[in-house]
XYZ file of C-alpha atoms in Angstrom:
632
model
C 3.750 0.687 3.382
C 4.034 -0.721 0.415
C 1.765 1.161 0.414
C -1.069 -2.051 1.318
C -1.365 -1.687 5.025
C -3.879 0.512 6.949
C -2.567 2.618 9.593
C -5.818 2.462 11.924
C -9.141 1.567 12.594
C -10.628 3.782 15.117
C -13.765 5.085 14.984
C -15.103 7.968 16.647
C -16.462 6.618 19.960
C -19.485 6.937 21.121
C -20.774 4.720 18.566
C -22.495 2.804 21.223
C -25.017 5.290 22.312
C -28.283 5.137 20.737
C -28.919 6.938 17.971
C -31.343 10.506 17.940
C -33.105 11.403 14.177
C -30.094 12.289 13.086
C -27.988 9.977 14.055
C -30.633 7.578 12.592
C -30.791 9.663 9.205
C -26.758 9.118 9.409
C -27.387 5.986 9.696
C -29.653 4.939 6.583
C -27.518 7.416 4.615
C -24.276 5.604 5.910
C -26.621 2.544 4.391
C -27.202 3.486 1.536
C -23.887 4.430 0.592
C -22.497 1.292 1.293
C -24.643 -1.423 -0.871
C -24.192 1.116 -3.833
C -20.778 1.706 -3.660
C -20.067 -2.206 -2.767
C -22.080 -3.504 -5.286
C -20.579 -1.122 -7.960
C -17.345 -1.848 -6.850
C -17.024 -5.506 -6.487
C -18.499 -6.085 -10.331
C -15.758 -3.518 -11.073
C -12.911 -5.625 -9.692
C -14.323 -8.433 -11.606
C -14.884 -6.349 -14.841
C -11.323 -5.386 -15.051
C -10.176 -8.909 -14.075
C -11.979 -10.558 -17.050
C -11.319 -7.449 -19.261
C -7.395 -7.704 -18.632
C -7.543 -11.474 -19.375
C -9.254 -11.151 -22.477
C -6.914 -8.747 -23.558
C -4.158 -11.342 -23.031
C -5.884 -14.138 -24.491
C -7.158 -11.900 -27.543
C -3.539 -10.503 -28.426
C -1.449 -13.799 -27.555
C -3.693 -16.804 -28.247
C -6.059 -14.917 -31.064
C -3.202 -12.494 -32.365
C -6.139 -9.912 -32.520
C -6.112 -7.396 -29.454
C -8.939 -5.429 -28.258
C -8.063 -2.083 -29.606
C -10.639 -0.540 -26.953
C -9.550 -2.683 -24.214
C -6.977 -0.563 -22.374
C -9.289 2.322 -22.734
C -12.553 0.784 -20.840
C -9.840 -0.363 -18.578
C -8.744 2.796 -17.928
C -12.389 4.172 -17.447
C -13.409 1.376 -15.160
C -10.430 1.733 -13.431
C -10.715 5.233 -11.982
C -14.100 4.471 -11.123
C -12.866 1.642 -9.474
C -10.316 3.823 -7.310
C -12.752 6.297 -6.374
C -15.690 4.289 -5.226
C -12.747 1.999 -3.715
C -11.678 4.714 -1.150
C -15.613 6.001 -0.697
C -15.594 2.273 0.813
C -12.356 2.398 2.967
C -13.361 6.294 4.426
C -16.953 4.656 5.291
C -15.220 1.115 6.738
C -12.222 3.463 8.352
C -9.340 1.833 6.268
C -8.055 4.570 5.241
C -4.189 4.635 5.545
C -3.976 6.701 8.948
C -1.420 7.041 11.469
C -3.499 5.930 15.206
C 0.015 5.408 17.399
C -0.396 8.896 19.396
C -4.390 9.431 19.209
C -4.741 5.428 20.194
C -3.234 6.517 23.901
C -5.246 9.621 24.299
C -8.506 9.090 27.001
C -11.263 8.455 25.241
C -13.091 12.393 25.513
C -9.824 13.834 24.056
C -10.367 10.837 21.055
C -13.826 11.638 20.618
C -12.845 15.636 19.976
C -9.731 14.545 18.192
C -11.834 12.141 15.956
C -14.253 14.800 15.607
C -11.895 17.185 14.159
C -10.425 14.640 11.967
C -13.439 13.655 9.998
C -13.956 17.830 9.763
C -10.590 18.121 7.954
C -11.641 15.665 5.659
C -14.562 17.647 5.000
C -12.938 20.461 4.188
C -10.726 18.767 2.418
C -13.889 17.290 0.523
C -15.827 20.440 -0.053
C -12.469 22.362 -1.841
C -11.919 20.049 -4.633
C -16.013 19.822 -5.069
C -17.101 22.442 -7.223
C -13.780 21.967 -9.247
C -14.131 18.538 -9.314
C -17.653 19.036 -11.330
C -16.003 21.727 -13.130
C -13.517 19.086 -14.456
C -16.454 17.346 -15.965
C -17.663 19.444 -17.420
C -14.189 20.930 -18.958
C -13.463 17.058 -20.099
C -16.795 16.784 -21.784
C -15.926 17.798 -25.093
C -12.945 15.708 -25.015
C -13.810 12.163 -27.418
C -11.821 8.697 -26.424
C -10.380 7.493 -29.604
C -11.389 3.855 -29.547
C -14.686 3.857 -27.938
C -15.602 7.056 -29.334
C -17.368 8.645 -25.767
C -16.751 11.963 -23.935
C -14.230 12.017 -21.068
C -16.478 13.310 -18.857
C -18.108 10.075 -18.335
C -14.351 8.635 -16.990
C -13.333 11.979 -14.787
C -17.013 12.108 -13.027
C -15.821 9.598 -11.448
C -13.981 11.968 -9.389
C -16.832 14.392 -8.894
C -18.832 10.918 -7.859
C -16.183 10.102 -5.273
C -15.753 13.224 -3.511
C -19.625 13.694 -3.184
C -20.130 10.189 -1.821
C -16.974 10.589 0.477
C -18.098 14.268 1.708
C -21.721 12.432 2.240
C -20.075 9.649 4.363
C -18.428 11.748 6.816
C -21.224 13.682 7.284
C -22.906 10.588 8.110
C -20.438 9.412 10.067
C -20.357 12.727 12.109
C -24.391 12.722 12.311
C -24.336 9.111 14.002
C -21.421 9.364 15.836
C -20.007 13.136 16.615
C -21.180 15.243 19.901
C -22.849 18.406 19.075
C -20.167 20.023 20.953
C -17.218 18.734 19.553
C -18.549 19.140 15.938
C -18.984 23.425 16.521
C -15.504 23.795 18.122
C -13.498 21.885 15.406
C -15.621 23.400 12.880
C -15.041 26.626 14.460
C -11.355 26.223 14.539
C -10.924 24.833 10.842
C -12.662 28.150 9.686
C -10.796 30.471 11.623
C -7.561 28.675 10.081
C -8.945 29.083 6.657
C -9.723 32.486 7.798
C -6.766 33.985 8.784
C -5.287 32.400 5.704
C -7.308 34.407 3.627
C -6.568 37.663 5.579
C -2.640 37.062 5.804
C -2.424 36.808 2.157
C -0.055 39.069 1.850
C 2.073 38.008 4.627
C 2.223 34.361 3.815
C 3.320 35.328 0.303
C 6.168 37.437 1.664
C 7.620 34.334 3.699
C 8.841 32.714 0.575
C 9.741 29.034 1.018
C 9.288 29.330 4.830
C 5.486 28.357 3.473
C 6.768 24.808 2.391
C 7.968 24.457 5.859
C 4.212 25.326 6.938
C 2.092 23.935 4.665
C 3.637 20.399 3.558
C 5.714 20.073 6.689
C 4.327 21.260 9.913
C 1.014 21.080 8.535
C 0.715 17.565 7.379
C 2.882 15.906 10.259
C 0.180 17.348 12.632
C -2.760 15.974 10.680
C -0.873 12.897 10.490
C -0.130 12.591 14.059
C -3.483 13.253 14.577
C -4.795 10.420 12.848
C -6.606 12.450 9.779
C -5.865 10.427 6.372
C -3.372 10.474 4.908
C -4.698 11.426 1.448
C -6.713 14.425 3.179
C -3.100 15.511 4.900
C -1.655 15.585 1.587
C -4.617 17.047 -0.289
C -5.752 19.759 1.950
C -2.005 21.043 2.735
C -1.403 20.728 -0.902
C -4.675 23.225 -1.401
C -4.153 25.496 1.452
C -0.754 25.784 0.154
C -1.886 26.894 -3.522
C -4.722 28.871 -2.404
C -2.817 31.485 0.269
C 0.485 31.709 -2.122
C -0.414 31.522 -5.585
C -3.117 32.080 -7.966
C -3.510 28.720 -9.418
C -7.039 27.383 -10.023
C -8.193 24.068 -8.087
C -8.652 22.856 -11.681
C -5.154 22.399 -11.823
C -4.885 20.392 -8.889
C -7.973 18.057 -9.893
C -5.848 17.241 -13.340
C -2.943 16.216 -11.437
C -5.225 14.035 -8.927
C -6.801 12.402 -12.382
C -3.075 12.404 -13.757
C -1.855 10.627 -10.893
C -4.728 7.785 -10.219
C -5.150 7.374 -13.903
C -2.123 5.263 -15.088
C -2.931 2.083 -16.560
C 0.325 0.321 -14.703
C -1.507 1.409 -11.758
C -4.399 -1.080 -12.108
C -1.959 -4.059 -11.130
C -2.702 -2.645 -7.840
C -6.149 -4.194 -6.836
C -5.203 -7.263 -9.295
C -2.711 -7.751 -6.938
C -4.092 -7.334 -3.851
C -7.169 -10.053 -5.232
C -4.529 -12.325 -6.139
C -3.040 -12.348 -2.806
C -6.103 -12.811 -0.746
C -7.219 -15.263 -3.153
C -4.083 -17.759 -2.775
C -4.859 -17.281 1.208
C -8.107 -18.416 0.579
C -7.564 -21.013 -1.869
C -5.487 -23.090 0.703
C -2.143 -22.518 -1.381
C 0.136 -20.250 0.918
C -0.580 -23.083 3.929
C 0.626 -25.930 1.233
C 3.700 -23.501 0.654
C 3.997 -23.346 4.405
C 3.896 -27.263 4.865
C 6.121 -28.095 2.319
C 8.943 -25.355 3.891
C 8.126 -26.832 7.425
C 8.470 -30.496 6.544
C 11.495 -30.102 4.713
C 13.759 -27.937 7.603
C 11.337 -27.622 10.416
C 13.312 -30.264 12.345
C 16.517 -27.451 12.553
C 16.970 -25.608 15.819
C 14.625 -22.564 14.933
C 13.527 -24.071 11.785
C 10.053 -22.665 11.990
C 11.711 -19.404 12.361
C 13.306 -20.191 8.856
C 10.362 -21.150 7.585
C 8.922 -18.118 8.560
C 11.568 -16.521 6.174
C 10.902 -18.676 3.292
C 7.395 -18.809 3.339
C 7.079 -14.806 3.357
C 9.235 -14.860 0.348
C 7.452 -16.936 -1.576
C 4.094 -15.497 -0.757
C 5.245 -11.960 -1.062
C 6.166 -13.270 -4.617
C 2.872 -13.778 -5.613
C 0.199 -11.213 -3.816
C 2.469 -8.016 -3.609
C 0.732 -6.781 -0.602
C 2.584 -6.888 2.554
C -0.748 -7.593 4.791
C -2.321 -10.220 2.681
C 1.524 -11.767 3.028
C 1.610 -11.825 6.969
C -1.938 -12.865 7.416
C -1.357 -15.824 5.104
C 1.638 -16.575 6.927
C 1.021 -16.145 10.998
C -2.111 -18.179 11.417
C -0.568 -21.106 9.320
C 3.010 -20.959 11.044
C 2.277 -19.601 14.835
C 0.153 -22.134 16.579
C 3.170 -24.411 16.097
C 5.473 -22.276 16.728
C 3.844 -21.253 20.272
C 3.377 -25.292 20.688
C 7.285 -25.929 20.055
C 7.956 -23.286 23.276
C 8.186 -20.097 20.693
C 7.776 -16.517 22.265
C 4.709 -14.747 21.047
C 6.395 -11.303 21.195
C 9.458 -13.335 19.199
C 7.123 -14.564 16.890
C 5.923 -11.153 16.066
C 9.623 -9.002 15.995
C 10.164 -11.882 13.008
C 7.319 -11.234 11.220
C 7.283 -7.689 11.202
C 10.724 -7.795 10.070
C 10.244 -10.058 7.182
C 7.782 -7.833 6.242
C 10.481 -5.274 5.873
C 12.910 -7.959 4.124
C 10.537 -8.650 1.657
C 9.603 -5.159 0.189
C 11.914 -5.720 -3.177
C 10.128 -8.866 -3.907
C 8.012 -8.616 -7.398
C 5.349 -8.189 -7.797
C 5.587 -5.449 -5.190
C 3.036 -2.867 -5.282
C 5.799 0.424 -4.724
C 7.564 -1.424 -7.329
C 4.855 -0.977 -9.655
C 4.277 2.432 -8.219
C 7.522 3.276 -8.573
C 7.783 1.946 -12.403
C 4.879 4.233 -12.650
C 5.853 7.225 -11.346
C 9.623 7.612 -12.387
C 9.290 5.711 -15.730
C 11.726 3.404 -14.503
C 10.972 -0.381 -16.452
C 8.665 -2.819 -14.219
C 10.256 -5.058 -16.471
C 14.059 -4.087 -14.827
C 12.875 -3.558 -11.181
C 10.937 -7.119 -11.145
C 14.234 -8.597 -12.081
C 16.098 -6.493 -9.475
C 13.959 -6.929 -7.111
C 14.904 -10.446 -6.217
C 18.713 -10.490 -4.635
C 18.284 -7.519 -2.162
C 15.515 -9.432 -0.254
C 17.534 -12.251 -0.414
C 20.321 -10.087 1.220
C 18.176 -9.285 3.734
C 16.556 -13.012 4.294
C 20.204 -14.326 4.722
C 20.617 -11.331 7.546
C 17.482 -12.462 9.246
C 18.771 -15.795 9.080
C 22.357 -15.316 10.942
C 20.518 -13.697 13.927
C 17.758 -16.907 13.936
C 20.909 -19.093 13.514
C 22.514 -16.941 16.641
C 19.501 -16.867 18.950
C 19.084 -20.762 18.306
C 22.023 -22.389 18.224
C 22.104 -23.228 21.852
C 18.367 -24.774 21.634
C 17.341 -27.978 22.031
C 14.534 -29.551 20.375
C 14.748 -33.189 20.789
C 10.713 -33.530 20.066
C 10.498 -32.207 16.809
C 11.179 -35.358 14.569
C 12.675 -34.824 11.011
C 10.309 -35.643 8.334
C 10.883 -38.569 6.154
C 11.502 -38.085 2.569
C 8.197 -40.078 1.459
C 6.516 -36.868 3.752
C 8.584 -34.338 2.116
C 8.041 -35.733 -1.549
C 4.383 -35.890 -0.918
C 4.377 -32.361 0.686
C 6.466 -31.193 -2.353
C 4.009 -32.401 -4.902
C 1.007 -30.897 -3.035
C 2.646 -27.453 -3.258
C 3.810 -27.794 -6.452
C 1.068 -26.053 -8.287
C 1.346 -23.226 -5.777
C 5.192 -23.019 -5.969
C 4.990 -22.613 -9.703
C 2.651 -19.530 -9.430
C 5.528 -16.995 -9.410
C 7.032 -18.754 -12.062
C 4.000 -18.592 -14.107
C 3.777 -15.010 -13.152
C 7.248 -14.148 -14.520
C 7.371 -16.162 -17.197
C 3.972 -14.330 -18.344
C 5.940 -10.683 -18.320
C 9.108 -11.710 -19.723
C 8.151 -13.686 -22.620
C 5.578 -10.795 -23.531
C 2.944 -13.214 -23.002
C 0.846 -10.646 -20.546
C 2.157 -6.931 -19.155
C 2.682 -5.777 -15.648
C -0.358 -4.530 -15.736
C -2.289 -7.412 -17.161
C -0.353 -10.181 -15.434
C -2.007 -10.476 -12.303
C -5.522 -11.466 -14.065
C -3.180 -14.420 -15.232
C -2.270 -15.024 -12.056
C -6.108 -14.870 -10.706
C -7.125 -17.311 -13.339
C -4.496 -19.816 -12.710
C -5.410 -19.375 -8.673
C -8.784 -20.310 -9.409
C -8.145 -22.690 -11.711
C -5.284 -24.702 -9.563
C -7.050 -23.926 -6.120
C -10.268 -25.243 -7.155
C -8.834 -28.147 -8.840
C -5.957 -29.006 -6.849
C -6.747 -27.459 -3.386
C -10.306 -27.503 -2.997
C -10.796 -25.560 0.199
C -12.181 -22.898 -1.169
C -15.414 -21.224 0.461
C -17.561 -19.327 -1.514
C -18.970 -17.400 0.573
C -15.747 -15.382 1.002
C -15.755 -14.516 -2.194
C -17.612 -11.061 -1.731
C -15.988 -9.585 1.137
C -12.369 -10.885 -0.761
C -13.528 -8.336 -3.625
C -14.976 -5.879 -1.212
C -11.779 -5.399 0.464
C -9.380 -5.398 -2.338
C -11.931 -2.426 -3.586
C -11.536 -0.496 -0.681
C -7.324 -1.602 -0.210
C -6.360 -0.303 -3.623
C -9.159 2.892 -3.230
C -7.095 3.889 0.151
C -3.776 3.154 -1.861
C -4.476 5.568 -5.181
C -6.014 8.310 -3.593
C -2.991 8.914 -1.395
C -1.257 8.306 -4.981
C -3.529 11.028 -6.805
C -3.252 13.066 -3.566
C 0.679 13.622 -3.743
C 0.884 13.182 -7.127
C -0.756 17.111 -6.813
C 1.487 17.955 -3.568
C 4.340 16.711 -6.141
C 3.658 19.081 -8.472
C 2.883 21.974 -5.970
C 6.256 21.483 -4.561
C 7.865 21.544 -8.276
C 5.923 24.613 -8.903
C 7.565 26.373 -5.896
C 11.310 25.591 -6.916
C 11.827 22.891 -4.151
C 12.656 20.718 -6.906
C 15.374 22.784 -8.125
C 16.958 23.782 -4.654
C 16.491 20.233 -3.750
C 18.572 18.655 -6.665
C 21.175 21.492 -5.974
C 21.298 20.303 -2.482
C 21.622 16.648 -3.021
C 23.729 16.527 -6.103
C 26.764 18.348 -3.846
C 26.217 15.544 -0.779
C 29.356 14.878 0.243
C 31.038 12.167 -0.948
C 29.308 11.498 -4.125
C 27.385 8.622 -5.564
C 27.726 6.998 -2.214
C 27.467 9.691 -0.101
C 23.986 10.245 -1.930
C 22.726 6.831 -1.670
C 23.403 7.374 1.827
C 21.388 10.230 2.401
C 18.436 8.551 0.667
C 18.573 5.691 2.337
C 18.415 7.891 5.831
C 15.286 9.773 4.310
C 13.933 7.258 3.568
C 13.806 4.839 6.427
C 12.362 8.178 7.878
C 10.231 8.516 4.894
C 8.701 5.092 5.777
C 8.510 5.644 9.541
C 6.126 8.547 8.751
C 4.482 8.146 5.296
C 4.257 4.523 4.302
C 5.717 3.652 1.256
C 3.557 4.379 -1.591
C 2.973 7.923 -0.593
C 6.718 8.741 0.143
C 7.494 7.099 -3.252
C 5.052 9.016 -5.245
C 6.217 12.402 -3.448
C 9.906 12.152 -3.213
C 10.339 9.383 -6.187
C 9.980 12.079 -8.790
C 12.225 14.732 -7.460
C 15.098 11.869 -5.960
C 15.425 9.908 -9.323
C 16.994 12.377 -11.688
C 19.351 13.385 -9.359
C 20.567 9.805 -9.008
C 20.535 9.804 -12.799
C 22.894 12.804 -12.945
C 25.334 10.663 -10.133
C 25.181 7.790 -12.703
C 23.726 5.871 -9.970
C 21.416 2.702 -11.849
C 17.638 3.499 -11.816
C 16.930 0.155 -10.859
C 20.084 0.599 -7.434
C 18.629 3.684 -6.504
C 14.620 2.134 -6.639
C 16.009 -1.271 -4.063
C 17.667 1.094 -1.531
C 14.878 3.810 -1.741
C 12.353 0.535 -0.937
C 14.609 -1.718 1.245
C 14.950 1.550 3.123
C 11.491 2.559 3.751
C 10.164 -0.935 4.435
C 12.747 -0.776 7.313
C 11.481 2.639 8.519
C 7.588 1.212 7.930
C 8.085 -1.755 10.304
C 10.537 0.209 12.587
C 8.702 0.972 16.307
C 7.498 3.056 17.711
C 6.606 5.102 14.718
C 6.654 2.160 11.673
C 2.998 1.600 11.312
C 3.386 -2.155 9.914
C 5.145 -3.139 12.712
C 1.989 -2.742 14.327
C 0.269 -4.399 11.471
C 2.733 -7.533 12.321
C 0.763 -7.185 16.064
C -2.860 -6.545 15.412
C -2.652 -9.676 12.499
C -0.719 -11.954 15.507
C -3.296 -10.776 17.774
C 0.399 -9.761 20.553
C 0.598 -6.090 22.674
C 3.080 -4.073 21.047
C 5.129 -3.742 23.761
C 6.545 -6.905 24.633
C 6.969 -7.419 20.533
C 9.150 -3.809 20.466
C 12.048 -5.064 22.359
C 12.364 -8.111 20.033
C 12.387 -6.885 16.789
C 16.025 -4.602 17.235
C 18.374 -7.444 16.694
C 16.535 -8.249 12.987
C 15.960 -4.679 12.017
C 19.738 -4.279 12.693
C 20.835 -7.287 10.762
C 18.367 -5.512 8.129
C 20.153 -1.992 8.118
C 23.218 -4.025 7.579
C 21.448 -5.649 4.267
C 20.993 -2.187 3.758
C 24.455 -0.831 4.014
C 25.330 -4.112 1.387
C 22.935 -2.624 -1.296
C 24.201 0.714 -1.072
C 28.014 -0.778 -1.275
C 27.287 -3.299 -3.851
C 25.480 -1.819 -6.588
C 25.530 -5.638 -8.326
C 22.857 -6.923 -5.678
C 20.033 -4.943 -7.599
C 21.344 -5.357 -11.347
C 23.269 -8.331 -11.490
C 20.478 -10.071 -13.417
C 19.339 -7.248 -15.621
C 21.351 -7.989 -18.389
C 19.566 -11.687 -18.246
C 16.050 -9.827 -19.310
């Protein structure tokens, strides 16, 4: 996904019934948490907001940059992260995979729920004491700009796990049966118990354990519907603790390692920005300019749909705030002009997928991030392969349309097309302004989006004026807990990462894949396969951050182009995330249209095809993703 949309909601039922002393105490703890950790958060995401800006404006317009800047950024920012996901375990956003639990009656859910929110508990209380022990090793450690210990940016972690081992405690306290608490924690102890006692044995299987731990293990917490940053985390522990001696010390470094980059904080800047131009009115003026000017084509609302996700998802970077900007602007007329609901949706969803390369993508940034490849580069590739794939989407609209007739949709005139023009103009230039900001040096990846958040505010609220206040808070709220969900999976198997380096898998893996058959091609092949499976499975970000670092050199060694490799590894696991029945933002696509799955499945084949054909082009025609580098 990019890794922006949640894979569930589901709480543990039996919420309903009422609530014993300690359910109550849950409650008020469950309380508590929340207007702390909201609070905090929220006047974080504005902190780093203004803090970014001023760093731009200080260097650029001043020519005298905050020397401390990127270091309180970098403080706030893991603080943000962690307090972020405290807020998305207690709201259940955490990225989660609900397609098998969601059929199960609800007793079995209950139990299964149950023995999810135990896993994360366990999961919780192993990286506790070493997460204080981190502190307290950092301590000593002196920033060299603001002159203050380490500790106080790294107890953010302790912080984090405490709050999020207190909420599911809560949760289990106001929610859990009695019964179904002792039997899954029963079971999870006699796993970690005969873990313990095989030792030996486990040690003796060799690489078989990989198989165990980080592949049989995690697919069945995943299927499941634990977290995905628990699945990773506690396989990645079990893993170290039964077959080597390495300290959970380690693994809380790479955590900190892996949430801490600075590129990383474009993440909830973002994911603002894109619920902010939703809110400001500016996607809908995108969306009535696109209509107005070839809504009067057979299917041209259909192509509208294609244009308007483009330009949106070149502005917010988040695939959800991109579709639920889009549908409730586009569908109501749509349905009115005799549209399928379930068509509706198989477009959208795959869209979503066409749109993955589009800057200012968040696994584009993630990727930049975690293979050192230039955001720079991959914002300029990024462009051509979704158009690729929007020009694929557009033969099959073209093909299920051309027969139609739609003698009551009247072409706008051009006085209604001018005037819708120059009301969207201000929001069309946004990812102009945007680009213009990185390549000219004016702003950095990182600090662009605060750019982009002060022109939104500035244009909406001058220009647009539909702004409501009042949303405001929960806007902040929810980019906290969006980007919290999104870099703990990211510290999570940034440690499974190095686990599986540790073991040799790395090695034996870039043996493996450097003697695919048939070369260069034959390579970009077999990624592309993995990773529309990848996707299916893992979402995006997390399949990027675990594979990204072992897959890149070997496509270095092929002389395969970083920024090649980085659109087909994308374009390929945005088709496996909105691929049924396992692609969890195809779902997404239904739950934001408000349609059943079902009927939605058996459209959506013809544009994923035309999509794995897109595919096929980027893997054939390396020119697609670097045509325009050379331009930068």
């Amino acid at each position: 996904m990019s890794t922006d949309i949640s894979m569930g909601n589901l709480p543990l039922t039996g919420a309903s019934k009422p609530l014993g002393p300690v359910g109550k105490a849950g409650h008020v703890l469950d309380l508590c948490i929340r207007w702390s950790t909201e609070l905090s958060a929220a006047a974080l995401v504005v902190g780093e907001v203004v803090l970014l800006f001023a760093n731009v404006f200080y260097r650029y317009a001043l020519h005298d940059p905050l020397i401390w800047g990127d270091e309180l950024a970098t403080l706030l920012f893991i603080w943000l992260a962690m307090l972020g996901a405290v807020i998305a375990l207690r709201r259940n956003e955490h990225m989660r995979l609900t397609t098998f639990i969601a059929h199960l009656p609800p007793s079995r859910r209950a139990f299964v729920d149950t023995f999810g929110s135990v896993i994360v508990i366990a999961f919780m209380l192993s990286l506790l004491s070493p997460a204080w022990e981190y502190v307290s090793e950092e301590w000593a450690i002196t920033s060299a700009a603001l002159e203050i210990s380490n500790g106080f940016r790294v107890a953010a972690l302790a912080i984090g796990l405490t709050l999020m081992l207190a909420i599911s405690v809560a949760r289990l306290m106001e929610q859990a049966r009695a019964l179904h608490f002792f039997v899954s924690a029963g079971i999870a102890a006699g796993v970690a118990l005969a873990l313990l006692t095989l030792k030996a044995e486990m040690v003796a299987l060799g690489n078989w354990n990989l198989v165990i731990f980080f592949v049989a293990a995690v697919i069945f917490m995943i299927v499941i519907g634990v977290p995905i940053m628990a699945a990773f985390g506690l396989s990645t522990v079990a893993y170290l603790c039964t077959v080597t001696s390495t300290p959970m010390l380690v693994v809380m470094g790479r955590i900190d390692e892996g949430m801490s980059s600075l590129i990383l904080l474009a993440i909830p800047l973002f994911v603002f920005l894109g619920a902010l131009i939703e809110a400001m009115g500016m996607a809908q003026a995108m969306i009535r300019f696109l209509a107005s000017l070839i809504g009067h084509f057979k299917g041209g609302l259909s192509y509208v749909l294609i244009g308007a996700i483009y330009l949106v998802s070149g502005i917010s970077g988040s695939k959800a705030a991109d579709m639920a900007a889009v549908a409730p602007a586009l569908f109501p007329e749509m349905k009115a002009r005799g549209e399928d609901e379930n068509e509706l949706v198989a477009m959208l969803s795959a869209s979503g997928a066409m749109s993955e390369t589009i800057p200012p993508s968040l696994v584009l940034i993630t990727i930049g991030s975690v293979t050192g490849v230039s955001i720079s580069a991959l914002f300029t590739g990024g462009f051509m392969p979704a158009v690729v794939g929007a020009i694929a989407m557009i033969v099959v609209i073209w093909l299920k349309n051309r027969k139609r007739d739609l003698k009551e949709v009247e072409r706008s005139r051009p006085r209604e097309v001018g005037k819708a023009f120059l009301i969207a103009l201000p929001a069309l230039a946004l990812p102009f302004v945007i680009r213009a900001a990185v390549v000219e040096g004016i702003a950095t990846a990182t600090e662009v989006a605060s750019v982009g958040v002060a022109y939104t505010f500035v244009v909406g609220l001058t220009f647009y004026r539909s702004f409501e206040w009042r949303r405001l808070y929960p806007i902040i709220v929810s980019t906290a807990s969006l980007s919290g969900a999104i870099l703990i999976i990211i510290g999570c198997a940034t440690a499974m990462a190095w686990a599986l380096t540790q073991s040799g898998f790395s090695r034996q893996l870039t043996d493996l894949m450097s003697n695919a058959p048939g070369g260069a091609t034959g390579f970009l092949l077999i990624s592309a396969v993995a990773f529309v499976v990848l996707g299916s499975f893992l979402e995006g970000i997390p399949a990027i951050v675990l594979f990204g670092p072992l897959l890149f050199p070997v496509a270095r060694t092929l002389g395969i182009n970083e920024v090649q490799y980085a659109m087909v590894a994308i374009f390929a696991m945005g088709l496996g995330l909105f691929a049924p029945p396992f692609g969890v933002g195809f779902y997404a696509a239904c739950a934001i249209a408000k349609v059943d799955p079902d009927g939605a499945m058996k459209r959506v084949w013809p544009y994923l095809g035309a999509l794995a054909v897109a595919l096929l082009v980027l893997v054939a025609v390396p020119w697609v993703s670097t045509g325009f580098l050379s331009a930068t």
